[in-house]
Coordinates of C-alpha atoms in Angstrom, one line a residue:
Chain A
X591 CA 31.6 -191.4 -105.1
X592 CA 31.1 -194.9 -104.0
X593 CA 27.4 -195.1 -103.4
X594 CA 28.1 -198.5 -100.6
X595 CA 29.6 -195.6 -98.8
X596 CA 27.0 -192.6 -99.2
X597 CA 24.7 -195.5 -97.9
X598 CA 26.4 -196.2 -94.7
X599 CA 26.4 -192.4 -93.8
X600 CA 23.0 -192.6 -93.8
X601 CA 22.3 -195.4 -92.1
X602 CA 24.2 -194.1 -89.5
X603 CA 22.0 -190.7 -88.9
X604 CA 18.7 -193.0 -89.4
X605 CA 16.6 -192.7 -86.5
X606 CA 15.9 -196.4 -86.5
X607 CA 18.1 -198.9 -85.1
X608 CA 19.4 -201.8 -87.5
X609 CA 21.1 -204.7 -86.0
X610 CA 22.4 -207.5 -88.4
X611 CA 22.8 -211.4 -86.7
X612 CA 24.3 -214.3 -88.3
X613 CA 22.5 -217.6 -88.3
X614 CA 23.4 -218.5 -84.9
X615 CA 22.5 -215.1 -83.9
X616 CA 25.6 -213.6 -82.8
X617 CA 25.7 -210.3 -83.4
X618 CA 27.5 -208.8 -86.7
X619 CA 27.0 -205.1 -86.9
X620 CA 24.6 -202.6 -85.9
X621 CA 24.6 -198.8 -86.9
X622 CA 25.0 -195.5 -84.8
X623 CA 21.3 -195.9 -82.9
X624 CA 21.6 -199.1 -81.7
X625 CA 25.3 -198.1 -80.6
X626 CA 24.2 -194.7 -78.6
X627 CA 21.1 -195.8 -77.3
X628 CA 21.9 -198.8 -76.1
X629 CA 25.4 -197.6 -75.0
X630 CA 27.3 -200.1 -76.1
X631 CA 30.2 -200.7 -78.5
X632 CA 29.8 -202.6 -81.5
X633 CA 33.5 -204.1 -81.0
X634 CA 32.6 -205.3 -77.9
X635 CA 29.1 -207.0 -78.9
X636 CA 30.6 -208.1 -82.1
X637 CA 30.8 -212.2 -82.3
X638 CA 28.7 -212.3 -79.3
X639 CA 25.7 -214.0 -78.8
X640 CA 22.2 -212.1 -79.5
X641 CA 21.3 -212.6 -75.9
X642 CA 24.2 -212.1 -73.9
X643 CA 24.8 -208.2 -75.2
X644 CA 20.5 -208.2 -74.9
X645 CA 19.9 -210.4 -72.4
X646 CA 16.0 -208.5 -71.6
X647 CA 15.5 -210.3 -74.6
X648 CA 12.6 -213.3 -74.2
X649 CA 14.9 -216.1 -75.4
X650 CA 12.4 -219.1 -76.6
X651 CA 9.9 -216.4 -78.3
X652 CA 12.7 -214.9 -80.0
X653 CA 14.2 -218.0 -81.3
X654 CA 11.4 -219.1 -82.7
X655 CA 11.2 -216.1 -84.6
X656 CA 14.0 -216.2 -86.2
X657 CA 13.3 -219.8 -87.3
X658 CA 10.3 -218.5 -89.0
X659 CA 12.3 -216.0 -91.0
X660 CA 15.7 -218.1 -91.6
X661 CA 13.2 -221.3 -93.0
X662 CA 10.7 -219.6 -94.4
X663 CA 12.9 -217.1 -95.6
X664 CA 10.3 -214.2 -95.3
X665 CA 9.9 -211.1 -93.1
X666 CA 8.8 -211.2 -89.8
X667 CA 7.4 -208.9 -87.4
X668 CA 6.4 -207.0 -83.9
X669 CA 4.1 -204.4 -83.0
X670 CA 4.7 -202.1 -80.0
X671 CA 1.0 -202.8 -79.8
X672 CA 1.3 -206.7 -78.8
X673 CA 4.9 -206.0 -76.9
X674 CA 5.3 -202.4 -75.9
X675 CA 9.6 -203.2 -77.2
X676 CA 12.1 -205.7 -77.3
X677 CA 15.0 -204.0 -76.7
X678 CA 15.4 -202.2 -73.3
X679 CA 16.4 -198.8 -74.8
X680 CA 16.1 -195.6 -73.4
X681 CA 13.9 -193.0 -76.1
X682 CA 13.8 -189.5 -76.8
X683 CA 10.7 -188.3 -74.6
X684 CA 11.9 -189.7 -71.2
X685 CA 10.3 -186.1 -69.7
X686 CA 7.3 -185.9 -71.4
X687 CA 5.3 -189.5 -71.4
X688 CA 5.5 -192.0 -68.6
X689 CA 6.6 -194.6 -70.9
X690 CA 9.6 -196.5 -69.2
X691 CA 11.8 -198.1 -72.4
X692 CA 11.2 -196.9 -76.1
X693 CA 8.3 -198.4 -77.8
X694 CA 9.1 -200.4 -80.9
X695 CA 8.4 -201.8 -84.3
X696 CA 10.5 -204.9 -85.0
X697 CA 11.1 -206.0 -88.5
X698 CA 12.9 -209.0 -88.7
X699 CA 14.3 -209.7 -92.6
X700 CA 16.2 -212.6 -94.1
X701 CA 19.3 -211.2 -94.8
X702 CA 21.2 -212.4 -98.1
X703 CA 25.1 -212.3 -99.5
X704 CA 25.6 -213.4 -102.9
X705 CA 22.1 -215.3 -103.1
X706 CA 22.5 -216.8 -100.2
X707 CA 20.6 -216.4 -96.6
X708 CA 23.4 -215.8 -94.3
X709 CA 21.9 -213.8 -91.1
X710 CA 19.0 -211.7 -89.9
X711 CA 18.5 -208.0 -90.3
X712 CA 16.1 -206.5 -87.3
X713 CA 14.9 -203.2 -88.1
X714 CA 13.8 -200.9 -84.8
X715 CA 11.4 -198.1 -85.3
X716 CA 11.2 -195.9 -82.3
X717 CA 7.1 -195.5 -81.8
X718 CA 7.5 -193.9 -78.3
X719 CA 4.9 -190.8 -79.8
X720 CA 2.5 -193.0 -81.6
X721 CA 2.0 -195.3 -78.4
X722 CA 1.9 -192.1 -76.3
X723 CA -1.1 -190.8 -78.1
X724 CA -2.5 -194.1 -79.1
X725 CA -2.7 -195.2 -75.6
X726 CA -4.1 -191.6 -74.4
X727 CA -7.0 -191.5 -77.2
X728 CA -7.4 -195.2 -76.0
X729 CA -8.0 -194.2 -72.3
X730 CA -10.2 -191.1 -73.7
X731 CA -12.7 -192.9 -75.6
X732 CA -12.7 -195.9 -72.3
X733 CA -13.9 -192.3 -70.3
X734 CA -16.3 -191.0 -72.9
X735 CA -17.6 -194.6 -73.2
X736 CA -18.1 -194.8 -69.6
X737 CA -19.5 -191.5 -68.9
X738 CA -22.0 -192.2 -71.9
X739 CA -23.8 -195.0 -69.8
X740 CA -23.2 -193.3 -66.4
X741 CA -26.0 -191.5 -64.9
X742 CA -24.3 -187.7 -63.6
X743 CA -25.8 -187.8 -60.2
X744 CA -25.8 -191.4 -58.7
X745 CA -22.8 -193.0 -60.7
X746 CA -25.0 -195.9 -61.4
X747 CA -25.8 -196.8 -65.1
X748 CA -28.0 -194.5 -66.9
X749 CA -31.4 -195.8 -68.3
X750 CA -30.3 -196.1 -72.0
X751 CA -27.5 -198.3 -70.9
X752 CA -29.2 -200.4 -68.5
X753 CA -32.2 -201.1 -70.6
X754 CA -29.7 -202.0 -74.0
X755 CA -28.2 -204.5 -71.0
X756 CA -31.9 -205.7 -70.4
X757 CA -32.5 -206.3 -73.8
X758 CA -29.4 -207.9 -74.5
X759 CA -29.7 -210.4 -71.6
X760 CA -33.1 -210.8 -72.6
X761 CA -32.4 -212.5 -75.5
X762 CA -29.4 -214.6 -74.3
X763 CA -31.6 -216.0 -71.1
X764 CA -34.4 -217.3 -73.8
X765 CA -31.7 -218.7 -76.0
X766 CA -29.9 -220.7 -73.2
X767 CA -33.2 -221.4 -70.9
X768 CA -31.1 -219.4 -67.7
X769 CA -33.0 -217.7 -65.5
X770 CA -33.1 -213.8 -65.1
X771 CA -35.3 -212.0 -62.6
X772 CA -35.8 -208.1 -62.5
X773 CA -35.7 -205.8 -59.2
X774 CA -37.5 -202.5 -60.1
X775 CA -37.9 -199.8 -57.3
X776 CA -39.4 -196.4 -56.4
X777 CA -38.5 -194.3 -53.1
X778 CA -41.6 -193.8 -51.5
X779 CA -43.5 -190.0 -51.0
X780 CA -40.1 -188.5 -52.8
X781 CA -42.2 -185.7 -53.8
X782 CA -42.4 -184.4 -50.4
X783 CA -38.6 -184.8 -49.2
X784 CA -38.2 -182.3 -51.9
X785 CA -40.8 -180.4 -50.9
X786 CA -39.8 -180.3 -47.5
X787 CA -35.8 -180.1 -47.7
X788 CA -34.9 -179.3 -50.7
X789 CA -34.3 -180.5 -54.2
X790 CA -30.3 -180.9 -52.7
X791 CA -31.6 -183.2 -50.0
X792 CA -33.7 -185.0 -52.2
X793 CA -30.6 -185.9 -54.5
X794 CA -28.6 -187.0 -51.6
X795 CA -31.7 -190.0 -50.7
X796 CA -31.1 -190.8 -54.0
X797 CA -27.1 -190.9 -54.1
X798 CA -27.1 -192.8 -50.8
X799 CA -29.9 -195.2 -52.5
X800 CA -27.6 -196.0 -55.4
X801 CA -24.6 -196.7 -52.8
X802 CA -25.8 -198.8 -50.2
X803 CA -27.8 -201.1 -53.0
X804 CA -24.8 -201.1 -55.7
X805 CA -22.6 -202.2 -52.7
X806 CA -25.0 -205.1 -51.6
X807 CA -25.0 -206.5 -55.4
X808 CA -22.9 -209.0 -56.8
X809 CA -20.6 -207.7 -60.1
X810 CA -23.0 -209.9 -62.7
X811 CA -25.8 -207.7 -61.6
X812 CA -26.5 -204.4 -63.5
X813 CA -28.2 -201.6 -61.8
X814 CA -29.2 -198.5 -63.5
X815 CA -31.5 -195.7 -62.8
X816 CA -34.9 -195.9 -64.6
X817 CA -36.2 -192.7 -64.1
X818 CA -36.6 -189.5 -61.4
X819 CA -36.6 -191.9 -58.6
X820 CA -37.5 -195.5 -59.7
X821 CA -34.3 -197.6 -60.1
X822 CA -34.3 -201.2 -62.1
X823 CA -31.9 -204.3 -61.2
X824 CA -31.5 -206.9 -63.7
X825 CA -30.1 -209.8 -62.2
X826 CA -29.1 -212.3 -64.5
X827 CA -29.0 -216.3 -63.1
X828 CA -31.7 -215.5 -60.2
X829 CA -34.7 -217.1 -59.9
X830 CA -38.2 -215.4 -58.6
X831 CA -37.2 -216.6 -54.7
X832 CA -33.4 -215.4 -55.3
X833 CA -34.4 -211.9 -56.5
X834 CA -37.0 -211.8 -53.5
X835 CA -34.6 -212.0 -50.7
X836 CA -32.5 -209.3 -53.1
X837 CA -35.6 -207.2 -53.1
X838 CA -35.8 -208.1 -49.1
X839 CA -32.1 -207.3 -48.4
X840 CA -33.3 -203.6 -50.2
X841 CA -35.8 -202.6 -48.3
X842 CA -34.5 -202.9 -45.1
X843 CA -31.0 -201.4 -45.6
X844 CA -32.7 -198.5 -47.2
X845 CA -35.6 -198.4 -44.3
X846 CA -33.0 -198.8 -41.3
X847 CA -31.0 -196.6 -41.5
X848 CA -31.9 -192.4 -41.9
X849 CA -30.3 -190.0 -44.0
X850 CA -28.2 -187.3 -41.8
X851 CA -28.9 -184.0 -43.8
X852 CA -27.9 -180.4 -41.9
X853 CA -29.3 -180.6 -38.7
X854 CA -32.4 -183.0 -39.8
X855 CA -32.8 -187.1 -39.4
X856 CA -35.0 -188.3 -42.7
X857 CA -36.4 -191.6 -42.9
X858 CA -36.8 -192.7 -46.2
X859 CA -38.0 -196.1 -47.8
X860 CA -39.2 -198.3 -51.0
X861 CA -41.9 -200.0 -52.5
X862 CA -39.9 -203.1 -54.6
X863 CA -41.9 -205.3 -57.6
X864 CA -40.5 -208.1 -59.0
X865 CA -40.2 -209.9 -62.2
X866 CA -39.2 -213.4 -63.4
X867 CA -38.6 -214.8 -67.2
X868 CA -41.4 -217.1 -68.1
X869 CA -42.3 -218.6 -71.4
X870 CA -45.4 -216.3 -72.3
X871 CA -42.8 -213.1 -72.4
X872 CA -41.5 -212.3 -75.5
X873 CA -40.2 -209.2 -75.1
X874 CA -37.8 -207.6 -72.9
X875 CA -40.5 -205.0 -71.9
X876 CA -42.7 -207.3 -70.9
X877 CA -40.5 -208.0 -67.5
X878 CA -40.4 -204.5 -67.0
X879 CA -44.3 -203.7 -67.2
X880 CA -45.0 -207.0 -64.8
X881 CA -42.5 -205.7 -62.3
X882 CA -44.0 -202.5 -62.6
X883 CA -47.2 -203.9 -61.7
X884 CA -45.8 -205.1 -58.8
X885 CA -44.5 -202.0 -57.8
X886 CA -48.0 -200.9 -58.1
X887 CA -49.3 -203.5 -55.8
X888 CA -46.2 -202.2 -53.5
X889 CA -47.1 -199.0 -53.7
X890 CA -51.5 -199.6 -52.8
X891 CA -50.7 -202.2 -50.2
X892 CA -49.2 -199.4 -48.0
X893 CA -45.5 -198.6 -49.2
X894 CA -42.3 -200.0 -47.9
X895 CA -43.1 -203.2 -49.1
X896 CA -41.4 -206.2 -51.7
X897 CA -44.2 -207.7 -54.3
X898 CA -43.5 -210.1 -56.9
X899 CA -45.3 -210.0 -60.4
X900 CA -48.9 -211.1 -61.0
X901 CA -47.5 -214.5 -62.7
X902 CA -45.8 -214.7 -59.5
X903 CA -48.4 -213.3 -57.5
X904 CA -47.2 -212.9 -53.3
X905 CA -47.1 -210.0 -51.2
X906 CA -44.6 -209.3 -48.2
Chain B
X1300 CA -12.2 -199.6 -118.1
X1301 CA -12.1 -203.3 -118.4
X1302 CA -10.6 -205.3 -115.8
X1303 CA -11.5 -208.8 -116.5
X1304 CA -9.2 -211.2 -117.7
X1305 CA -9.2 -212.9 -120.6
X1306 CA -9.6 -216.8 -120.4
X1307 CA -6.2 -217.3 -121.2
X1308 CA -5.1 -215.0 -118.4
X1309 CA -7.3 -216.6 -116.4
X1310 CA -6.0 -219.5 -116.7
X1311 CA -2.6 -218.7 -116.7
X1312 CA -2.7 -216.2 -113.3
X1313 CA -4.6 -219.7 -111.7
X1314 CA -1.9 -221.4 -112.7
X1315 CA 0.7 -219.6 -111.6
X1316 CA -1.6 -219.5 -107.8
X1317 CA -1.2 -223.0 -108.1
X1318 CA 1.9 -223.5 -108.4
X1319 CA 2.8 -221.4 -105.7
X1320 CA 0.3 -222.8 -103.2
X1321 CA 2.1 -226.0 -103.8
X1322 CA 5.1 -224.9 -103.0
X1323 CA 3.7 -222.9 -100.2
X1324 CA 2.2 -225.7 -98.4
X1325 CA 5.4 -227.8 -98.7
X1326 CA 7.1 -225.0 -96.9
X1327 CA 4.7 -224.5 -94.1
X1328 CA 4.4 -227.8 -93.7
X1329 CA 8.3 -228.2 -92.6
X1330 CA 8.4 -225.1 -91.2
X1331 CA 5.1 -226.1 -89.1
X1332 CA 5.7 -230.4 -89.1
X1333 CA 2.3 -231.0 -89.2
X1334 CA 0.4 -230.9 -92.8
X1335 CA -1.0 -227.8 -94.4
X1336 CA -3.8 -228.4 -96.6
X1337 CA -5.0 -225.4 -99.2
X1338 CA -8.1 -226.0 -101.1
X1339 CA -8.3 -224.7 -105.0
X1340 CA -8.3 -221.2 -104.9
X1341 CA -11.1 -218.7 -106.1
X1342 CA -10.4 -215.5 -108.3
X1343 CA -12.9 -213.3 -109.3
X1344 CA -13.8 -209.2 -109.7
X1345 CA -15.5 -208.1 -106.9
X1346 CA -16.7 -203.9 -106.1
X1347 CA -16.3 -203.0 -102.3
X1348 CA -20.1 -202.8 -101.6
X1349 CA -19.7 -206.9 -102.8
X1350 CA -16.6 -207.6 -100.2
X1351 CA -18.4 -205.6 -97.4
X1352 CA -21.5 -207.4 -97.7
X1353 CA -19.6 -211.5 -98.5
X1354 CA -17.5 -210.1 -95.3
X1355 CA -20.2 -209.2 -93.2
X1356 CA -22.4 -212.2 -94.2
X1357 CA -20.1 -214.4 -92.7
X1358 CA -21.5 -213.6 -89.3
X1359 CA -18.6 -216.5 -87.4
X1360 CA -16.3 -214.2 -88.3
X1361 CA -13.8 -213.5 -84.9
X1362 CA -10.6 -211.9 -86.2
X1363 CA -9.6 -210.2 -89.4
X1364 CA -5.8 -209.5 -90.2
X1365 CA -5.1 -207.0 -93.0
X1366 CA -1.2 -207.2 -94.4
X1367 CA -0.4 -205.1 -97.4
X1368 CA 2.4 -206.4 -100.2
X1369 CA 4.2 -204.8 -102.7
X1370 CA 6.4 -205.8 -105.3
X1371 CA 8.2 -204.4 -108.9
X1372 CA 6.2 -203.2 -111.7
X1373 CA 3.3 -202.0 -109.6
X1374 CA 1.8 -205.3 -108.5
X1375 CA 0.6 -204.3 -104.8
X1376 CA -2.5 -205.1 -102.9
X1377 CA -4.0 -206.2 -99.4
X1378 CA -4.3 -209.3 -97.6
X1379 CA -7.3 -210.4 -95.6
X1380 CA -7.3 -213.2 -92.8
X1381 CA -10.0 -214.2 -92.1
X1382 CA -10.6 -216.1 -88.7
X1383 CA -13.7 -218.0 -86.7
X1384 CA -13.9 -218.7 -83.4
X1385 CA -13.4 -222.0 -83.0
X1386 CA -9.9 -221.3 -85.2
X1387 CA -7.9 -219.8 -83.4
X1388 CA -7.6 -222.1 -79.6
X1389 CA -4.5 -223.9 -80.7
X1390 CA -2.3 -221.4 -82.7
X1391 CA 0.3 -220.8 -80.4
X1392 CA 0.9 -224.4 -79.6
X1393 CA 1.1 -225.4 -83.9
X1394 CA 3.0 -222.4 -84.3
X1395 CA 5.9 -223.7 -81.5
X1396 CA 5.2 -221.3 -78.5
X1397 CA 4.9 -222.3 -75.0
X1398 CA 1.6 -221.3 -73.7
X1399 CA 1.9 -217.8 -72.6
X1400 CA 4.5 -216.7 -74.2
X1401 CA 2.9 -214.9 -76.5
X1402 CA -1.2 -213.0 -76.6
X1403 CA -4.0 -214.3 -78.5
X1404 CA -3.7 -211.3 -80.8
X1405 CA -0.1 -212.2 -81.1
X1406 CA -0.7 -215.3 -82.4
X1407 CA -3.2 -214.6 -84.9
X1408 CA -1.2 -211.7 -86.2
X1409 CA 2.2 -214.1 -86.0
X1410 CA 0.4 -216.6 -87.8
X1411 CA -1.4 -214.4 -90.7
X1412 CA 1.9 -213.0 -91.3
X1413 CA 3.3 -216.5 -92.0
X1414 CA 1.2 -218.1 -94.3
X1415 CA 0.4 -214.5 -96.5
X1416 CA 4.7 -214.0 -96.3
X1417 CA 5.4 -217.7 -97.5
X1418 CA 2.1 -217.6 -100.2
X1419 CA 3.4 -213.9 -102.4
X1420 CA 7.2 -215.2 -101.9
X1421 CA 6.9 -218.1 -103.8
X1422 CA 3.9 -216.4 -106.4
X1423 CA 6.3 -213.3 -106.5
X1424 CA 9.1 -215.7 -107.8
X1425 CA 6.9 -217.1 -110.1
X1426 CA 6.4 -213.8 -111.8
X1427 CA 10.4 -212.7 -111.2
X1428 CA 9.5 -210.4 -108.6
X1429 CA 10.0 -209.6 -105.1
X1430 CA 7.5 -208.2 -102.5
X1431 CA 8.1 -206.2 -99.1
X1432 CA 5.6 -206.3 -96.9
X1433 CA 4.1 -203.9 -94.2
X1434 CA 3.3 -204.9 -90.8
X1435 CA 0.3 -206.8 -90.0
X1436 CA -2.1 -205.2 -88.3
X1437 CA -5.3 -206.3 -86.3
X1438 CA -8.5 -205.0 -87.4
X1439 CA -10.8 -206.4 -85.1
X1440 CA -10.6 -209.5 -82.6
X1441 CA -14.1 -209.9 -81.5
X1442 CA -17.4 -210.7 -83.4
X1443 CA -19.0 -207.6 -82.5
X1444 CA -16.2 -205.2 -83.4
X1445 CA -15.6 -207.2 -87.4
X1446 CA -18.8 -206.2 -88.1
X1447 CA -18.8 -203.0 -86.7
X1448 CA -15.3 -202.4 -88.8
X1449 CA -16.9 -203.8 -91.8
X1450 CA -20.1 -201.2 -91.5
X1451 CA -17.5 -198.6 -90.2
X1452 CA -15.1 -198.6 -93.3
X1453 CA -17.0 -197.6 -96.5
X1454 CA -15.0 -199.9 -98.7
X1455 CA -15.1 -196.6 -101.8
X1456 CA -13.3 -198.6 -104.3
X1457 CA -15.2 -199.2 -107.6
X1458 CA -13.4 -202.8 -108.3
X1459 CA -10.6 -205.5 -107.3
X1460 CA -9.3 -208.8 -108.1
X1461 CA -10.0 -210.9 -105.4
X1462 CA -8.1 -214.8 -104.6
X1463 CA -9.8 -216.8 -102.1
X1464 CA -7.6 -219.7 -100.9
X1465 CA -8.9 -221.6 -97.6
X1466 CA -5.8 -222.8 -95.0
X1467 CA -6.5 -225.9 -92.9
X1468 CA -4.2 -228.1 -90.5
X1469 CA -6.4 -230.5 -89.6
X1470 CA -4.0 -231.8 -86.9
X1471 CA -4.7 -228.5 -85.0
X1472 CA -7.7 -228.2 -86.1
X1473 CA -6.7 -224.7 -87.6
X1474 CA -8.8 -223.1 -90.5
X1475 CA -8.6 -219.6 -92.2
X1476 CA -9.2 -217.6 -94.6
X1477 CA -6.9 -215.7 -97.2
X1478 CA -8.6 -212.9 -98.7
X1479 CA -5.9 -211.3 -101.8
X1480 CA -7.1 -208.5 -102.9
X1481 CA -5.7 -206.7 -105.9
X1482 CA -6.8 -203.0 -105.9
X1483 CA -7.7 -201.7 -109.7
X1484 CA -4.7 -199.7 -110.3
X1485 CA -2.8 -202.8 -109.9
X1486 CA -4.7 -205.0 -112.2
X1487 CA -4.0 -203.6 -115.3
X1488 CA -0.1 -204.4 -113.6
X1489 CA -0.7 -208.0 -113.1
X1490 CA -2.4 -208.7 -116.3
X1491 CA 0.8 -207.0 -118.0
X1492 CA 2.7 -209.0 -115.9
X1493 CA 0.3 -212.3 -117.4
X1494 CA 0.7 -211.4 -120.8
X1495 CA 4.4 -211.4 -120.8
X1496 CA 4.7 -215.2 -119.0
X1497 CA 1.8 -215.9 -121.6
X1498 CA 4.2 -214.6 -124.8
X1499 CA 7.2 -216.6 -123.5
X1500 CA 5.3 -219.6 -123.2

């Protein structure tokens, strides 16, 4: 048997396309997978030029690839995960994923005759199934990431996450002298909205809390719920005067407007303390204790009301 | 089981890494029109609990590449490229790409595959071999994940060779890495491999 032979039979069942170019990248040969999926015939490609029987293909990038491989005579290559493919091909799941054109792995290899470089060989791997699931498990652990700093009820973050954010801006504020002021609130008498309508009423205040604030927020911003009902805001680039207006803008969109629950109107409100980095903190929960000593003062002077931090020391 | 090499096989495998850096550099360098500077490589044994912590020490540490090699006669291994940040703004434009053709991680991974390709090409024809290569693959691209890949992989090896060379195009102000690392079961391969040049000689 002439083993040149047995070879070329298998090629030609291999569920990977191979596709041989001269130097000038015409097109040579190619086996059976290149020839069925990309339904073309390999008399009619053969002689032509790389990018007229391909023309999808991104001409400069590709060119430049091949000058790596014919100069430097070594292998070159391309991961479905940096280009999804190179070759518009249909692939063998069309039903099953949503992915349009077969993902690929491109192996482009000097190809030799008699010692001598003479063309390019460019192995395609169908990866449809890998990128399938990669991009899946990808998307998965984005979700379980997500939900693991989301807090169930209000969609805001969760206190774990929100106070790892606090810390880490923290840090970065002292290191580049910015400034970073904190918001922390508590709805005021929530004990007796549950008491008097309901622990499902009482979750509503606190759903339509976390939405009218999160929408008034810029992105930079990270809101989180502290606790029951106190809620922190760390607001990075705000000075003591910035985050007062913030703490302002709070009180009365949460003050104005009632919550519509069954048949009953409920009022609800605030009390707001503020915090601003100074040089004496030097730890993150210090911040958090001075605006919770403003929330205090909030809280004795009558409720519904915005304080800012001893070191800052002003009522409103 | 003794891995170390002999002096003579020292001398000779840093010899032969010479050579082939030459050679590699004078390739790159027409291939890249701009010159490619290696320093004088490093080789030494190293356990994985040594890698992890050299790797992790280096806390500038943006991007790490991982390309695995194989040739005849059992000489295989793993190469490491190491990248900062400050490395890695003008890769595309020394590597011939107009800007946006091709993604950061593109570039790095185009790049690594280059200059570890052209490096165990000319070394494998040193030692009459050939290698084939896998694809290059992105290990992490951040600060924060290298280190969390280094801490996250438990590097259970008990020993390697290890080559340090150090890339630099000073015109592009590019630096890296290249981290060689010959696992154990290789070694004894290599050093087979040194004797025989050693004999001839």
């Amino acid at each position: 048997m002439n083993s040149n032979i047995e070879l070329t039979q298998v090629t030609e069942q291999l569920n990977s396309g191979i596709l041989l170019l001269d130097l000038d990248l015409n097109v040579v040969s190619w086996n059976r997978f290149l020839a069925v999926h990309g339904d073309q015939k390999i008399s009619a490609a053969k002689g032509k030029s790389v990018f007229d029987v391909f023309p999808e293909l991104p001409k400069n990038w590709f060119e430049r690839k091949m000058a790596s491989v014919v100069q430097l005579g070594t292998p070159s290559f391309c991961s479905w995960e940096q280009r999804h493919h190179l070759f518009e091909l249909p692939h063998t799941r069309p039903i099953t994923t949503d992915s349009h054109f077969m993902a690929q792995n491109c192996t482009f290899l000097p190809f030799n005759t008699d010692g001598k470089l003479t063309g390019v060989c460019i192995l395609i791997e169908d990866v449809t199934d890998v990128c399938h699931y990669q991009t899946m498990l990808k998307q998965t652990m984005f979700e379980l990431e997500q939900a693991n700093r989301m807090d169930g009820l209000t969609r805001i973050y969760n206190r774990k996450y929100w106070e790892e954010s606090l810390a880490k801006e923290f840090v970065r504020a002292k290191r580049y002298g910015n400034q970073l002021s904190l918001i922390m609130f508590d709805l005021d008498n929530f004990k007796q909205i549950n008491d008097n309508y309901g622990h499902q009423c009482g979750d509503m205040v606190l759903t339509e809390t976390a939405n009218r604030v999160s929408d008034m927020l810029r992105e930079v911003d990270v809101f989180g719920r502290y606790g029951g009902e106190e809620f922190g805001i760390l607001l990075t680039e705000t000075s003591a005067s910035g985050a007062k207006e913030v703490g302002e803008r709070i009180r009365t969109i949460l003050s104005n407007t009632p919550i519509t629950f069954g048949q009953q109107t409920i009022s609800f409100s605030a009390s707001i303390g503020i915090s601003s980095l100074n040089t004496m903190q030097t730890r993150y929960e210090d911040l958090i204790s001075e605006a919770d000593n403003a929330l205090y003062s909030a809280k004795t002077s009558g409720r519904n009301q915005v304080c800012l931090a001893p070191s800052l020391r002003m009522c409103s | 089981m003794a891995y170390e090499l002999n002096e003579d096989q020292q001398d000779c495998l840093q010899e032969l890494i010479n050579v082939a850096m030459g050679q590699a550099s004078d390739q790159l360098a027409r291939y890249l029109d701009t010159f490619v500077f290696l320093t004088v490589p490093n080789i030494e044994l190293v356990n994985g609990h040594g890698l992890s912590s050299t790797l992790e020490s280096n806390t500038d540490s943006t991007a790490v590449v991982s390309q695995g090699f194989f040739g005849y006669e059992g000489i295989r291994g793993e190469a490491l490229l190491v990248y900062q940040h400050k490395d890695s703004d003008r890769i595309a434009d020394l590597l011939g790409y107009e800007p946006g053709e091709l993604s950061v991680e593109e570039q790095l991974i185009d790049i690594s595959s280059i200059l570890t390709t052209t490096f165990l090409n000319v070394f494998a024809s040193q030692i009459e071999n050939q290698m084939s290569y896998s694809a290059p693959k992105l290990l992490a691209h951040t600060q924060d994940t290298v280190s969390d890949y280094i801490k996250q992989v438990s590097f259970d090896w008990e020993m390697a060779l290890k080559v340090n060379i150090n890339y630099q195009v000073t015109d592009y102000s590019f630096n890296c890495e290249m981290i060689l690392l010959i696992p154990a079961a290789a070694i004894e391969n290599i050093k087979m491999v040194i004797d025989r040049i050693l004999e001839d000689y």
